[in-house]
């Protein structure tokens, strides 16, 4: 099996900061779950039930920025193919 090319992703490019927190976003919930699995959170990533709440507030955005900085990526809130790959790999 050939190594995965992070430039080829079926996951959508998403800027969590643009999603807002008014409504739950499934994409935000997936990112929150992957951030939790990578050791970030749970503060600000989960609701009262302990599950990702899908609302990318300030703490979710900070966790994403921290994750990206740890991996040498841009200090932003965009989940691009490389970010998806690293989130799912770790």
N, CA and C atoms as an extended XYZ file, in Angstrom:
270
Properties=species:S:1:pos:R:3:atomname:S:1:resname:S:1:resid:I:1 pbc="F F F"
N         0.853       -1.182        0.000 N   UNK     1
C         0.000        0.000        0.000 CA  UNK     1
C         0.888        1.230        0.000 C   UNK     1
N         0.597        2.158       -0.879 N   UNK     2
C         1.367        3.394       -0.965 CA  UNK     2
C         1.019        4.300        0.206 C   UNK     2
N         1.993        5.081        0.684 N   UNK     3
C         1.689        6.022        1.764 CA  UNK     3
C         0.633        7.031        1.321 C   UNK     3
N        -0.142        7.479        2.275 N   UNK     4
C        -1.196        8.450        1.989 CA  UNK     4
C        -0.595        9.803        1.639 C   UNK     4
N        -1.133       10.428        0.625 N   UNK     5
C        -0.736       11.785        0.252 CA  UNK     5
C        -1.712       12.743        0.917 C   UNK     5
N        -1.266       13.522        1.936 N   UNK     6
C        -2.194       14.400        2.636 CA  UNK     6
C        -2.794       15.478        1.746 C   UNK     6
N        -2.251       15.685        0.562 N   UNK     7
C        -2.824       16.654       -0.352 CA  UNK     7
C        -4.084       16.137       -1.031 C   UNK     7
N        -4.326       14.836       -0.913 N   UNK     8
C        -5.501       14.217       -1.521 CA  UNK     8
C        -6.440       13.760       -0.413 C   UNK     8
N        -7.410       14.598       -0.081 N   UNK     9
C        -8.292       14.290        1.025 CA  UNK     9
C        -9.743       14.299        0.577 C   UNK     9
N       -10.516       13.402        1.139 N   UNK    10
C       -11.950       13.429        0.879 CA  UNK    10
C       -12.663       14.290        1.912 C   UNK    10
N       -11.927       14.721        2.934 N   UNK    11
C       -12.506       15.571        3.964 CA  UNK    11
C       -12.518       17.015        3.470 C   UNK    11
N       -13.580       17.735        3.784 N   UNK    12
C       -13.683       19.113        3.283 CA  UNK    12
C       -12.754       20.082        3.995 C   UNK    12
N       -12.330       21.079        3.267 N   UNK    13
C       -11.583       22.186        3.847 CA  UNK    13
C       -12.584       23.019        4.643 C   UNK    13
N       -12.283       23.265        5.908 N   UNK    14
C       -13.213       24.009        6.755 CA  UNK    14
C       -12.440       24.937        7.684 C   UNK    14
N       -12.945       26.152        7.833 N   UNK    15
C       -12.392       27.085        8.813 CA  UNK    15
C       -13.352       27.095        9.989 C   UNK    15
N       -12.932       26.498       11.094 N   UNK    16
C       -13.829       26.389       12.252 CA  UNK    16
C       -14.289       27.744       12.757 C   UNK    16
N       -13.460       28.762       12.635 N   UNK    17
C       -13.834       30.090       13.116 CA  UNK    17
C       -15.028       30.645       12.342 C   UNK    17
N       -15.208       30.203       11.115 N   UNK    18
C       -16.315       30.700       10.300 CA  UNK    18
C       -17.625       29.963       10.562 C   UNK    18
N       -17.575       28.842       11.273 N   UNK    19
C       -18.790       28.077       11.531 CA  UNK    19
C       -19.676       28.734       12.587 C   UNK    19
N       -19.060       29.431       13.526 N   UNK    20
C       -19.838       30.058       14.596 CA  UNK    20
C       -20.321       29.030       15.607 C   UNK    20
N       -20.904       29.522       16.690 N   UNK    21
C       -21.340       28.617       17.760 CA  UNK    21
C       -22.853       28.620       17.951 C   UNK    21
N       -23.585       29.261       17.055 N   UNK    22
C       -25.033       29.334       17.209 CA  UNK    22
C       -25.691       27.971       17.017 C   UNK    22
N       -25.185       27.194       16.091 N   UNK    23
C       -25.757       25.875       15.817 CA  UNK    23
C       -24.651       24.836       15.832 C   UNK    23
N       -25.027       23.604       16.126 N   UNK    24
C       -24.063       22.507       16.154 CA  UNK    24
C       -23.630       22.159       14.732 C   UNK    24
N       -22.352       21.917       14.545 N   UNK    25
C       -21.806       21.507       13.258 CA  UNK    25
C       -21.200       20.116       13.401 C   UNK    25
N       -21.605       19.216       12.530 N   UNK    26
C       -21.056       17.861       12.564 CA  UNK    26
C       -19.556       17.882       12.297 C   UNK    26
N       -19.107       18.733       11.372 N   UNK    27
C       -17.666       18.821       11.102 CA  UNK    27
C       -16.903       19.282       12.339 C   UNK    27
N       -17.448       20.265       13.039 N   UNK    28
C       -16.790       20.747       14.260 CA  UNK    28
C       -16.737       19.633       15.297 C   UNK    28
N       -17.803       18.854       15.411 N   UNK    29
C       -17.824       17.752       16.376 CA  UNK    29
C       -16.766       16.705       16.038 C   UNK    29
N       -16.586       16.421       14.765 N   UNK    30
C       -15.553       15.456       14.347 CA  UNK    30
C       -14.169       15.983       14.714 C   UNK    30
N       -13.913       17.249       14.409 N   UNK    31
C       -12.614       17.844       14.745 CA  UNK    31
C       -12.409       17.819       16.254 C   UNK    31
N       -13.437       18.166       17.027 N   UNK    32
C       -13.322       18.139       18.488 CA  UNK    32
C       -12.985       16.725       18.976 C   UNK    32
N       -13.642       15.727       18.434 N   UNK    33
C       -13.347       14.353       18.831 CA  UNK    33
C       -11.916       13.961       18.521 C   UNK    33
N       -11.421       14.368       17.365 N   UNK    34
C       -10.041       14.061       16.996 CA  UNK    34
C        -9.049       14.835       17.862 C   UNK    34
N        -9.394       16.071       18.205 N   UNK    35
C        -8.533       16.837       19.116 CA  UNK    35
C        -8.490       16.164       20.490 C   UNK    35
N        -9.632       15.699       20.963 N   UNK    36
C        -9.671       14.988       22.246 CA  UNK    36
C        -8.785       13.748       22.196 C   UNK    36
N        -8.872       13.006       21.102 N   UNK    37
C        -8.068       11.790       20.951 CA  UNK    37
C        -6.575       12.094       20.913 C   UNK    37
N        -6.234       13.310       20.495 N   UNK    38
C        -4.822       13.683       20.430 CA  UNK    38
C        -4.333       14.325       21.732 C   UNK    38
N        -5.194       14.357       22.749 N   UNK    39
C        -4.783       14.854       24.055 CA  UNK    39
C        -5.137       16.294       24.341 C   UNK    39
N        -5.955       16.915       23.513 N   UNK    40
C        -6.385       18.297       23.731 CA  UNK    40
C        -7.773       18.298       24.346 C   UNK    40
N        -7.965       19.188       25.312 N   UNK    41
C        -9.283       19.292       25.951 CA  UNK    41
C        -9.346       18.441       27.190 C   UNK    41
N       -10.514       18.189       27.722 N   UNK    42
C       -11.825       18.351       27.096 CA  UNK    42
C       -12.451       19.730       27.287 C   UNK    42
N       -11.833       20.598       28.091 N   UNK    43
C       -12.436       21.892       28.371 CA  UNK    43
C       -12.754       22.628       27.075 C   UNK    43
N       -14.029       22.986       26.904 N   UNK    44
C       -14.456       23.730       25.737 CA  UNK    44
C       -14.708       22.896       24.504 C   UNK    44
N       -14.468       21.597       24.584 N   UNK    45
C       -14.695       20.733       23.432 CA  UNK    45
C       -15.903       19.824       23.605 C   UNK    45
N       -16.350       19.666       24.831 N   UNK    46
C       -17.454       18.738       25.087 CA  UNK    46
C       -18.601       19.448       25.801 C   UNK    46
N       -19.787       18.876       25.634 N   UNK    47
C       -20.968       19.377       26.318 CA  UNK    47
C       -21.129       18.691       27.660 C   UNK    47
N       -22.271       18.911       28.292 N   UNK    48
C       -22.558       18.336       29.603 CA  UNK    48
C       -22.557       16.807       29.575 C   UNK    48
N       -22.824       16.226       28.402 N   UNK    49
C       -22.849       14.768       28.276 CA  UNK    49
C       -21.460       14.160       28.082 C   UNK    49
N       -20.422       15.016       28.005 N   UNK    50
C       -19.064       14.526       27.836 CA  UNK    50
C       -18.679       14.231       26.401 C   UNK    50
N       -19.572       14.516       25.468 N   UNK    51
C       -19.311       14.275       24.057 CA  UNK    51
C       -19.016       15.597       23.348 C   UNK    51
N       -18.287       15.555       22.222 N   UNK    52
C       -18.034       16.786       21.477 CA  UNK    52
C       -19.342       17.524       21.214 C   UNK    52
N       -19.338       18.829       21.474 N   UNK    53
C       -20.591       19.585       21.342 CA  UNK    53
C       -20.816       20.175       19.960 C   UNK    53
N       -19.806       20.150       19.081 N   UNK    54
C       -19.985       20.629       17.726 CA  UNK    54
C       -20.076       22.137       17.601 C   UNK    54
N       -19.729       22.840       18.665 N   UNK    55
C       -19.771       24.298       18.658 CA  UNK    55
C       -18.350       24.818       18.863 C   UNK    55
N       -17.708       25.244       17.782 N   UNK    56
C       -16.307       25.631       17.870 CA  UNK    56
C       -16.098       27.007       18.511 C   UNK    56
N       -16.152       27.033       19.822 N   UNK    57
C       -15.910       28.270       20.555 CA  UNK    57
C       -14.433       28.536       20.717 C   UNK    57
N       -14.126       29.494       21.566 N   UNK    58
C       -12.744       29.953       21.742 CA  UNK    58
C       -11.798       28.825       22.156 C   UNK    58
N       -12.244       27.941       23.036 N   UNK    59
C       -11.347       26.867       23.497 CA  UNK    59
C       -11.106       25.815       22.415 C   UNK    59
N       -12.119       25.541       21.613 N   UNK    60
C       -11.920       24.614       20.491 CA  UNK    60
C       -10.939       25.211       19.500 C   UNK    60
N       -11.106       26.492       19.195 N   UNK    61
C       -10.201       27.147       18.253 CA  UNK    61
C        -8.778       27.180       18.801 C   UNK    61
N        -8.635       27.421       20.102 N   UNK    62
C        -7.305       27.428       20.720 CA  UNK    62
C        -6.681       26.033       20.676 C   UNK    62
N        -7.481       25.005       20.911 N   UNK    63
C        -6.968       23.632       20.860 CA  UNK    63
C        -6.507       23.288       19.444 C   UNK    63
N        -7.274       23.712       18.445 N   UNK    64
C        -6.879       23.458       17.058 CA  UNK    64
C        -5.589       24.194       16.724 C   UNK    64
N        -5.484       25.445       17.131 N   UNK    65
C        -4.244       26.197       16.877 CA  UNK    65
C        -3.050       25.517       17.549 C   UNK    65
N        -3.225       25.072       18.791 N   UNK    66
C        -2.140       24.400       19.513 CA  UNK    66
C        -1.732       23.120       18.790 C   UNK    66
N        -2.724       22.337       18.356 N   UNK    67
C        -2.439       21.102       17.623 CA  UNK    67
C        -1.634       21.412       16.363 C   UNK    67
N        -2.080       22.420       15.620 N   UNK    68
C        -1.398       22.750       14.375 CA  UNK    68
C         0.023       23.249       14.635 C   UNK    68
N         0.216       24.045       15.680 N   UNK    69
C         1.562       24.526       16.010 CA  UNK    69
C         2.468       23.372       16.399 C   UNK    69
N         1.945       22.399       17.147 N   UNK    70
C         2.740       21.225       17.538 CA  UNK    70
C         3.250       20.468       16.321 C   UNK    70
N         2.521       20.562       15.213 N   UNK    71
C         2.885       19.831       14.007 CA  UNK    71
C         3.510       20.729       12.938 C   UNK    71
N         3.875       21.952       13.323 N   UNK    72
C         4.560       22.842       12.400 CA  UNK    72
C         3.670       23.427       11.311 C   UNK    72
N         2.381       23.487       11.560 N   UNK    73
C         1.446       24.030       10.575 CA  UNK    73
C         1.115       25.479       10.905 C   UNK    73
N         0.403       26.126       10.009 N   UNK    74
C         0.010       27.528       10.190 CA  UNK    74
C        -0.820       27.701       11.457 C   UNK    74
N        -0.619       28.829       12.128 N   UNK    75
C        -1.356       29.139       13.353 CA  UNK    75
C        -2.698       29.753       12.963 C   UNK    75
N        -3.619       28.893       12.499 N   UNK    76
C        -4.941       29.360       12.099 CA  UNK    76
C        -5.988       28.319       12.484 C   UNK    76
N        -7.211       28.555       12.092 N   UNK    77
C        -8.313       27.666       12.471 CA  UNK    77
C        -8.849       26.884       11.274 C   UNK    77
N        -8.034       26.776       10.236 N   UNK    78
C        -8.425       26.053        9.032 CA  UNK    78
C        -8.030       24.584        9.166 C   UNK    78
N        -8.982       23.712        8.889 N   UNK    79
C        -8.699       22.278        8.855 CA  UNK    79
C        -8.598       21.905        7.379 C   UNK    79
N        -7.352       21.813        6.917 N   UNK    80
C        -7.062       21.498        5.522 CA  UNK    80
C        -6.698       20.013        5.416 C   UNK    80
N        -6.400       19.512        4.212 N   UNK    81
C        -6.089       18.088        4.080 CA  UNK    81
C        -4.949       17.607        4.993 C   UNK    81
N        -3.898       18.402        5.131 N   UNK    82
C        -2.786       17.996        5.991 CA  UNK    82
C        -3.228       17.918        7.451 C   UNK    82
N        -4.030       18.884        7.893 N   UNK    83
C        -4.522       18.868        9.268 CA  UNK    83
C        -5.420       17.671        9.501 C   UNK    83
N        -6.328       17.392        8.561 N   UNK    84
C        -7.189       16.192        8.684 CA  UNK    84
C        -6.320       14.946        8.819 C   UNK    84
N        -5.316       14.838        7.976 N   UNK    85
C        -4.456       13.658        7.984 CA  UNK    85
C        -3.771       13.491        9.334 C   UNK    85
N        -3.209       14.580        9.859 N   UNK    86
C        -2.515       14.507       11.140 CA  UNK    86
C        -3.484       14.215       12.290 C   UNK    86
N        -4.660       14.811       12.247 N   UNK    87
C        -5.654       14.539       13.295 CA  UNK    87
C        -6.058       13.072       13.297 C   UNK    87
N        -6.216       12.503       12.115 N   UNK    88
C        -6.670       11.123       12.020 CA  UNK    88
C        -5.536       10.120       12.216 C   UNK    88
N        -4.304       10.590       12.116 N   UNK    89
C        -3.158        9.687       12.252 CA  UNK    89
C        -2.700        9.518       13.693 C   UNK    89
N        -3.127       10.438       14.538 N   UNK    90
C        -2.514       10.450       15.843 CA  UNK    90
C        -3.297       10.043       16.972 C   UNK    90
